[in-house]
């Protein structure tokens, strides 16, 4: 088995860094190229305020890092995890997120240690990951290097990729490699470059239906984070708007507001900082964080649209379309940022690629193994996100229609969710754990209600009277104003 290969990676975002981890430290050489400049030599603060990243404009949006990623780091790179924690990032475990009632009777169960979010600004995570990866034997980063296309070879009716054409200081040079990896993110040009060479690369694409708005804040000196309050959750979906508070490192946090694409007036209004803050102040779960006594804004409102779920197929009818070439991260599978899965997915794919290369020397075998493994590991999550996004798009449309009457099926589903699933999450630790495992991408969504204990828990809760559920505090408090009231507050036309 070959283990002396040179792996050339285009893109040093999260997936490229994942590749550096997966392939570094051994007998292979890995070179990671990026057209953006390297991180500043200084602290996480410098990276946040001054690292120019035109190639990854989502860098300054809120990011949460799921258990799928934190578990991988903890198990395979414990010293990296220690470094991350030392630099001010934090882990937030399953027990930390339980309601006070559940927390009282909480008994740790096997696997709970994997349900940990990492609280970090994206810039901080990238900075530490990059520094760690750069120290591993065999790893080289080259910045200010723009990939201009693949070096290809047609042989025996097959298309091989033998490296990259790379532009540095105005000069294009060939960089050859045994394996070439596309980690250039969501706007990758590789599918077009390879199609021009005769490859068939199909894409499934579905809209996320939302736009993303993020503002960063920092706790003022002497102020602390608010205590967790189950009646003022750090995130909620009001139908016409969703919000989330993302705790980060070193006293930073951010709030993201997601607005449905069809809410064009709200979309224009929310980007103004005064409107953003006013909307957040109307939602108790966000208000308690951004309260001007407690925290100060440290950024403008960043916005981002054109959000799509995209799955790219590099194998067509069982035939790999480009050999010695692999896509990882957003270049391979792109997902709705709301679910916080993209970074986990990119790093997991990098490690699945390592497994595929280790399993065989045959380029066709490798391509098929990689395709099979990413489909198994990621497709169930992708499919469920697409379905949920479709439901959310419909819900946003209904919010705007005062005469909307849901049909029987929609009423049953609403009742099941609001009277069964959600209260069970707050009042039944097994249901909460099962939901958390899906959230963290550790269990596939469809498996949750197949667990008899979980199904019984949800059905039992559905059958429990409203009075009893109220008595036990199992309903979430109202997360914010109705649409018309929010529009009035922001002084915009509904
Ligand atoms: C608004 C928003 C919020 C998100 N929130 C979360 C979250 O909470 N949690 C989560 O896990 N995920 C989140 N995601 C998804 C996550 O950001 C992506 O999945 C992740 O960044 C993908 O990593 P990547 O390395 O594939 O691409 P990127 O991180 O986009 O990196 C691509 C890199 O390739 C480089 N590049 C591009 N073209 C070239 C070229 N021609 N030559 C050289 N270099 C090139 C770029 O400079 C860049 O550094 C969010 C995404 C968005 C849009």
Short mmCIF file of C-alpha atoms and ligand atoms in Angstrom, two decimals, residues 10-17 33-36 53-59 61-66 69 122 126 145-148 182-190 193 212 214 246 304 307 328-346, ligand 1:
data_model
loop_
_atom_site.label_atom_id
_atom_site.label_comp_id
_atom_site.label_asym_id
_atom_site.label_seq_id
_atom_site.Cartn_x
_atom_site.Cartn_y
_atom_site.Cartn_z
CA UNK A 10 -6.72 23.53 -2.78
CA UNK A 11 -8.17 25.65 0.04
CA UNK A 12 -7.16 26.01 3.67
CA UNK A 13 -10.58 26.61 5.19
CA UNK A 14 -11.94 24.15 7.72
CA UNK A 15 -11.98 21.23 5.29
CA UNK A 16 -8.43 21.96 4.07
CA UNK A 17 -7.30 22.11 7.69
CA UNK A 33 -2.77 26.15 -0.90
CA UNK A 34 -4.94 29.19 -0.33
CA UNK A 35 -5.33 32.43 -2.19
CA UNK A 36 -6.02 34.31 1.06
CA UNK A 53 -10.49 36.23 4.30
CA UNK A 54 -12.13 37.11 1.02
CA UNK A 55 -12.23 33.43 0.16
CA UNK A 56 -14.35 32.51 3.21
CA UNK A 57 -16.78 35.37 3.75
CA UNK A 58 -18.78 33.30 6.26
CA UNK A 59 -15.79 33.52 8.58
CA UNK A 61 -20.73 34.75 10.88
CA UNK A 62 -21.70 32.83 13.99
CA UNK A 63 -20.36 29.31 14.07
CA UNK A 64 -21.16 26.43 16.43
CA UNK A 65 -19.04 23.31 16.35
CA UNK A 66 -20.90 20.08 16.95
CA UNK A 69 -16.28 17.43 15.32
CA UNK A 122 -14.67 30.69 13.70
CA UNK A 126 -9.17 28.28 12.35
CA UNK A 145 -1.60 31.13 -4.05
CA UNK A 146 -4.65 31.05 -6.33
CA UNK A 147 -5.60 27.78 -7.97
CA UNK A 148 -6.35 28.37 -11.65
CA UNK A 182 -10.68 20.31 -3.77
CA UNK A 183 -11.38 22.14 -0.50
CA UNK A 184 -12.13 25.51 -2.12
CA UNK A 185 -15.55 25.79 -0.54
CA UNK A 186 -19.02 26.50 -1.78
CA UNK A 187 -18.02 28.47 -4.89
CA UNK A 188 -15.67 25.78 -6.18
CA UNK A 189 -14.81 26.01 -9.88
CA UNK A 190 -13.61 22.41 -10.10
CA UNK A 193 -13.13 22.79 -14.94
CA UNK A 212 -28.28 35.08 7.59
CA UNK A 214 -24.90 38.19 12.36
CA UNK A 246 -23.72 31.78 19.77
CA UNK A 304 -25.26 36.50 3.77
CA UNK A 307 -27.71 29.82 0.83
CA UNK A 328 -14.20 17.65 0.59
CA UNK A 329 -16.11 20.22 2.66
CA UNK A 330 -18.50 22.65 0.99
CA UNK A 331 -16.98 21.81 -2.38
CA UNK A 332 -18.48 18.38 -1.91
CA UNK A 333 -21.59 18.91 0.24
CA UNK A 334 -23.00 22.26 1.25
CA UNK A 335 -25.64 22.58 3.95
CA UNK A 336 -27.90 25.15 5.59
CA UNK A 337 -25.74 27.04 8.13
CA UNK A 338 -28.62 26.97 10.62
CA UNK A 339 -27.84 23.35 11.45
CA UNK A 340 -24.18 24.13 12.17
CA UNK A 341 -23.01 21.02 10.38
CA UNK A 342 -20.69 22.27 7.62
CA UNK A 343 -17.43 22.31 9.56
CA UNK A 344 -18.01 18.90 11.13
CA UNK A 345 -18.86 17.54 7.74
CA UNK A 346 -15.70 18.92 6.12
C1 LIG B 1 -23.37 32.15 7.27
C2 LIG B 1 -22.79 30.81 7.55
C3 LIG B 1 -22.77 30.31 8.86
C4 LIG B 1 -22.27 29.03 9.12
N1 LIG B 1 -22.32 28.52 10.39
C5 LIG B 1 -21.81 27.29 10.63
C6 LIG B 1 -21.78 26.74 11.94
O1 LIG B 1 -22.30 27.31 12.89
N2 LIG B 1 -21.18 25.53 12.13
C7 LIG B 1 -20.64 24.82 11.09
O2 LIG B 1 -20.10 23.74 11.31
N3 LIG B 1 -20.68 25.31 9.84
C8 LIG B 1 -21.24 26.51 9.59
N4 LIG B 1 -21.25 27.00 8.33
C9 LIG B 1 -20.70 26.19 7.25
C10 LIG B 1 -19.20 26.31 7.24
O3 LIG B 1 -18.81 27.66 7.26
C11 LIG B 1 -18.69 25.64 5.99
O4 LIG B 1 -19.28 24.38 5.87
C12 LIG B 1 -17.19 25.49 6.06
O5 LIG B 1 -16.55 26.73 6.09
C13 LIG B 1 -16.71 24.71 4.84
O6 LIG B 1 -15.34 24.62 4.90
P1 LIG B 1 -14.52 24.52 3.55
O7 LIG B 1 -13.11 24.40 3.98
O8 LIG B 1 -15.12 23.52 2.68
O9 LIG B 1 -14.74 25.93 2.82
P2 LIG B 1 -14.29 27.37 3.29
O10 LIG B 1 -14.19 27.43 4.75
O11 LIG B 1 -15.22 28.30 2.60
O12 LIG B 1 -12.81 27.53 2.74
C14 LIG B 1 -12.53 27.54 1.38
C15 LIG B 1 -11.11 28.05 1.24
O13 LIG B 1 -10.70 27.88 -0.11
C16 LIG B 1 -10.00 29.03 -0.52
N5 LIG B 1 -10.12 29.13 -1.99
C17 LIG B 1 -11.25 29.25 -2.72
N6 LIG B 1 -10.96 29.28 -4.02
C18 LIG B 1 -9.61 29.17 -4.12
C19 LIG B 1 -8.72 29.13 -5.21
N7 LIG B 1 -9.14 29.20 -6.47
N8 LIG B 1 -7.41 29.04 -4.94
C20 LIG B 1 -6.93 28.96 -3.67
N9 LIG B 1 -7.74 28.98 -2.60
C21 LIG B 1 -9.07 29.08 -2.82
C22 LIG B 1 -10.65 30.17 0.21
O14 LIG B 1 -9.79 31.29 0.31
C23 LIG B 1 -10.97 29.52 1.55
O15 LIG B 1 -9.94 29.72 2.48
C24 LIG B 1 -21.77 28.26 8.06
C25 LIG B 1 -21.80 28.77 6.74
C26 LIG B 1 -22.31 30.01 6.50
C27 LIG B 1 -22.36 30.49 5.07
#
